[in-house]
Tab-separated table of C-alpha atoms in Angstrom:
chain	number	residue	atom	x	y	z
A	15	UNK	CA	95.672	-95.811	33.577
A	16	UNK	CA	93.514	-98.088	31.463
A	17	UNK	CA	96.248	-100.546	30.521
A	18	UNK	CA	98.791	-100.834	33.337
A	19	UNK	CA	100.805	-103.601	31.676
A	20	UNK	CA	101.228	-101.507	28.538
A	21	UNK	CA	102.264	-98.476	30.606
A	22	UNK	CA	104.888	-100.411	32.575
A	23	UNK	CA	106.602	-101.595	29.386
A	24	UNK	CA	106.490	-98.218	27.614
A	25	UNK	CA	108.932	-95.308	27.560
A	26	UNK	CA	106.337	-93.322	29.478
A	27	UNK	CA	107.234	-95.453	32.517
A	28	UNK	CA	110.871	-94.454	32.073
A	29	UNK	CA	109.854	-90.789	32.190
A	30	UNK	CA	107.824	-91.390	35.366
A	31	UNK	CA	110.836	-93.010	37.041
A	32	UNK	CA	113.216	-90.281	35.832
A	33	UNK	CA	110.971	-87.563	37.245
A	34	UNK	CA	110.879	-89.257	40.629
A	35	UNK	CA	114.617	-90.033	40.792
A	36	UNK	CA	115.404	-86.355	40.239
A	37	UNK	CA	113.496	-85.528	43.438
A	38	UNK	CA	115.351	-87.956	45.702
A	39	UNK	CA	117.352	-86.234	48.445
A	40	UNK	CA	120.887	-87.555	48.110
A	41	UNK	CA	122.923	-84.706	49.605
A	42	UNK	CA	123.018	-83.635	53.263
A	43	UNK	CA	121.307	-80.364	54.125
A	44	UNK	CA	123.700	-79.858	57.041
A	45	UNK	CA	126.782	-81.537	58.493
A	46	UNK	CA	126.174	-81.878	62.207
A	47	UNK	CA	127.836	-83.500	65.191
A	48	UNK	CA	125.533	-83.529	68.194
A	49	UNK	CA	123.527	-80.677	66.593
A	50	UNK	CA	126.674	-78.599	66.137
A	51	UNK	CA	127.165	-77.429	62.547
A	52	UNK	CA	130.757	-78.191	61.565
A	53	UNK	CA	130.478	-77.048	57.928
A	54	UNK	CA	128.616	-73.871	57.122
A	55	UNK	CA	125.635	-73.975	54.771
A	56	UNK	CA	127.509	-71.798	52.279
A	57	UNK	CA	130.522	-74.126	52.195
A	58	UNK	CA	128.271	-77.160	51.828
A	59	UNK	CA	126.416	-75.445	48.993
A	60	UNK	CA	129.728	-74.819	47.178
A	61	UNK	CA	130.670	-78.495	47.497
A	62	UNK	CA	127.316	-79.637	46.093
A	63	UNK	CA	127.543	-77.123	43.241
A	64	UNK	CA	130.970	-78.524	42.347
A	65	UNK	CA	129.482	-82.016	42.108
A	66	UNK	CA	126.569	-80.827	39.977
A	67	UNK	CA	128.967	-79.323	37.433
A	68	UNK	CA	129.956	-82.840	36.390
A	69	UNK	CA	127.893	-85.730	35.101
A	70	UNK	CA	127.559	-88.746	37.365
A	71	UNK	CA	125.446	-91.639	36.117
A	72	UNK	CA	124.212	-92.957	39.442
A	73	UNK	CA	123.160	-91.797	42.891
A	74	UNK	CA	125.881	-93.987	44.387
A	75	UNK	CA	128.554	-92.124	42.387
A	76	UNK	CA	127.211	-88.741	43.539
A	77	UNK	CA	127.185	-89.784	47.176
A	78	UNK	CA	130.670	-91.249	46.940
A	79	UNK	CA	131.879	-87.984	45.431
A	80	UNK	CA	130.378	-85.793	48.128
A	81	UNK	CA	131.947	-87.993	50.811
A	82	UNK	CA	135.346	-87.486	49.182
A	83	UNK	CA	134.899	-83.709	49.022
A	84	UNK	CA	133.609	-83.486	52.584
A	85	UNK	CA	136.545	-85.570	53.772
A	86	UNK	CA	138.923	-83.191	51.965
A	87	UNK	CA	137.265	-80.133	53.481
A	88	UNK	CA	137.284	-81.483	57.039
A	89	UNK	CA	140.894	-82.668	56.740
A	90	UNK	CA	141.972	-79.192	55.638
A	91	UNK	CA	139.957	-77.495	58.407
A	92	UNK	CA	140.126	-80.111	61.127
A	93	UNK	CA	141.784	-78.103	63.871
A	94	UNK	CA	139.362	-75.221	63.417
A	95	UNK	CA	136.434	-77.653	63.627
A	96	UNK	CA	137.899	-79.300	66.738
A	97	UNK	CA	138.247	-75.890	68.373
A	98	UNK	CA	134.624	-75.144	67.602
A	99	UNK	CA	133.501	-78.466	69.109
A	100	UNK	CA	135.522	-77.719	72.251
A	101	UNK	CA	133.979	-74.254	72.504
A	102	UNK	CA	130.540	-75.870	72.242
A	103	UNK	CA	131.447	-78.227	75.144
A	104	UNK	CA	130.873	-81.370	73.126
A	105	UNK	CA	131.140	-84.716	74.869
A	106	UNK	CA	134.818	-85.667	75.133
A	107	UNK	CA	134.297	-89.204	73.841
A	108	UNK	CA	132.608	-87.874	70.693
A	109	UNK	CA	135.396	-85.358	70.261
A	110	UNK	CA	138.030	-88.100	70.441
A	111	UNK	CA	136.063	-90.218	67.983
A	112	UNK	CA	135.976	-87.289	65.581
A	113	UNK	CA	139.723	-86.801	65.902
A	114	UNK	CA	140.366	-90.476	65.117
A	115	UNK	CA	137.835	-90.980	62.334
A	116	UNK	CA	135.819	-88.043	61.062
A	117	UNK	CA	134.553	-90.037	58.070
A	118	UNK	CA	132.063	-91.945	60.200
A	119	UNK	CA	130.459	-88.615	61.131
A	120	UNK	CA	130.268	-87.671	57.454
A	121	UNK	CA	128.441	-90.912	56.659
A	122	UNK	CA	125.987	-90.265	59.489
A	123	UNK	CA	124.921	-87.047	57.717
A	124	UNK	CA	124.519	-88.552	54.229
A	125	UNK	CA	120.847	-89.391	53.473
A	126	UNK	CA	120.159	-93.132	53.447
A	127	UNK	CA	119.125	-94.616	50.116
A	128	UNK	CA	116.089	-96.895	50.064
A	129	UNK	CA	115.879	-100.258	48.316
A	130	UNK	CA	114.745	-100.710	44.715
A	131	UNK	CA	111.431	-102.186	45.832
A	132	UNK	CA	110.804	-99.325	48.268
A	133	UNK	CA	111.349	-96.692	45.584
A	134	UNK	CA	109.241	-98.610	43.074
A	135	UNK	CA	106.379	-98.879	45.544
A	136	UNK	CA	106.497	-95.102	46.122
A	137	UNK	CA	106.610	-94.364	42.383
A	138	UNK	CA	103.584	-96.568	41.722
A	139	UNK	CA	101.648	-95.041	44.610
A	140	UNK	CA	102.414	-91.447	43.601
A	141	UNK	CA	101.224	-92.138	40.067
A	142	UNK	CA	98.172	-94.105	41.226
A	143	UNK	CA	99.310	-97.280	39.484
A	144	UNK	CA	97.762	-100.316	41.131
A	145	UNK	CA	100.123	-103.095	42.163
A	146	UNK	CA	99.173	-106.345	43.898
A	147	UNK	CA	102.179	-108.508	43.142
A	148	UNK	CA	105.251	-108.361	40.926
A	149	UNK	CA	104.742	-109.391	37.316
A	150	UNK	CA	106.974	-109.719	34.273
A	151	UNK	CA	106.029	-106.182	33.198
A	152	UNK	CA	107.752	-104.831	36.327
A	153	UNK	CA	111.186	-106.078	35.256
A	154	UNK	CA	112.208	-103.007	33.167
A	155	UNK	CA	111.336	-100.591	35.979
A	156	UNK	CA	113.115	-102.600	38.671
A	157	UNK	CA	116.247	-102.934	36.544
A	158	UNK	CA	116.191	-99.252	35.638
A	159	UNK	CA	115.831	-98.112	39.245
A	160	UNK	CA	118.649	-100.471	40.270
A	161	UNK	CA	120.861	-98.977	37.563
A	162	UNK	CA	120.089	-95.396	38.640
A	163	UNK	CA	120.863	-96.142	42.280
A	164	UNK	CA	124.219	-97.601	41.310
A	165	UNK	CA	125.503	-101.172	41.190
A	166	UNK	CA	128.163	-103.235	39.444
A	167	UNK	CA	126.025	-106.371	39.351
A	168	UNK	CA	125.210	-105.879	35.671
A	169	UNK	CA	128.896	-106.198	34.765
A	170	UNK	CA	128.731	-109.896	35.674
A	171	UNK	CA	126.666	-110.806	32.610
A	172	UNK	CA	128.260	-111.780	29.292
A	173	UNK	CA	125.163	-112.748	27.299
A	174	UNK	CA	121.433	-112.162	27.416
A	175	UNK	CA	118.933	-114.392	25.662
A	176	UNK	CA	115.332	-113.209	25.540
A	177	UNK	CA	112.697	-115.625	24.388
A	178	UNK	CA	109.489	-114.325	22.787
A	179	UNK	CA	111.001	-110.843	22.523
A	180	UNK	CA	107.976	-109.593	20.621
A	181	UNK	CA	105.975	-109.816	23.859
A	182	UNK	CA	107.962	-107.031	25.525
A	183	UNK	CA	107.693	-103.265	25.180
A	184	UNK	CA	110.303	-100.719	24.147
A	185	UNK	CA	111.264	-99.854	27.748
A	186	UNK	CA	112.834	-103.285	28.345
A	187	UNK	CA	115.068	-103.006	25.300
A	188	UNK	CA	116.042	-99.466	26.251
A	189	UNK	CA	117.094	-100.754	29.695
A	190	UNK	CA	119.099	-103.603	28.163
A	191	UNK	CA	120.991	-101.207	25.926
A	192	UNK	CA	121.511	-98.756	28.800
A	193	UNK	CA	122.860	-101.012	31.510
A	194	UNK	CA	124.362	-104.117	29.904
A	195	UNK	CA	127.689	-103.561	28.145
A	196	UNK	CA	127.422	-106.790	26.188
A	197	UNK	CA	126.185	-108.262	22.926
A	198	UNK	CA	122.447	-108.739	23.201
A	199	UNK	CA	120.938	-111.808	21.602
A	200	UNK	CA	117.217	-111.542	21.040
A	201	UNK	CA	115.034	-114.500	20.143
A	202	UNK	CA	112.076	-113.419	18.072
A	203	UNK	CA	109.849	-115.261	15.639
A	204	UNK	CA	110.500	-114.017	12.078
A	205	UNK	CA	106.827	-113.392	11.366
A	206	UNK	CA	106.617	-110.595	13.960
A	207	UNK	CA	107.591	-107.878	11.483
A	208	UNK	CA	105.816	-105.114	13.399
A	209	UNK	CA	108.276	-105.550	16.244
A	210	UNK	CA	111.448	-105.475	14.162
A	211	UNK	CA	111.558	-101.676	13.841
A	212	UNK	CA	110.871	-101.286	17.560
A	213	UNK	CA	113.692	-103.654	18.507
A	214	UNK	CA	116.270	-102.207	16.150
A	215	UNK	CA	115.528	-98.636	17.197
A	216	UNK	CA	115.583	-99.504	20.898
A	217	UNK	CA	118.753	-101.558	21.186
A	218	UNK	CA	120.733	-100.619	18.077
A	219	UNK	CA	122.748	-103.791	18.303
A	220	UNK	CA	122.868	-107.237	16.794
A	221	UNK	CA	119.558	-109.065	16.839
A	222	UNK	CA	119.438	-112.778	16.157
A	223	UNK	CA	116.122	-113.903	14.658
A	224	UNK	CA	115.510	-117.571	15.295
A	225	UNK	CA	112.749	-119.841	14.147
A	226	UNK	CA	111.053	-122.153	16.584
A	227	UNK	CA	112.546	-125.624	16.430
């Protein structure tokens, strides 16, 4: 890319992130205890298909949902699973642990989610986008990845004030509208008319235009 800063603040960067996030493995391929399959592949597939029928905004929500459904399935079939583990001569301590708390075995099979920075580093590398250190242009991507992974941290903010808003690309304002359920106050010099259409289209909310004091 010729202009990396421009790319990082554009909606093209959003598309790059979206394409990568769709590829992340968030569901278990198998549910195993000591290499013993306790839920068949067909049953697991049905559970995942049930989740995919509904819309969940974040990866965290999807993983929480599959844990609930797996817990329900194991609870309803627990004795049968215990019998299978006994037949497979599983270690008695592990068997007792499963009887007491099968949820910890479910969590062991759920793929671990990386950090925001780890995912961002992979995304940049896959798209051959050079990165030496974090800059202001990285903010939209980092916020957007954080939102997609799932967090309630954004609910803690009541107001946002952005100085020199004309210096930012459309992606930042898209992210603000997407993740912050608040009134957005934008500080922009009135003479930057070219940016007014961009801002209004991106955030579709109240914009406060302030002159420099």
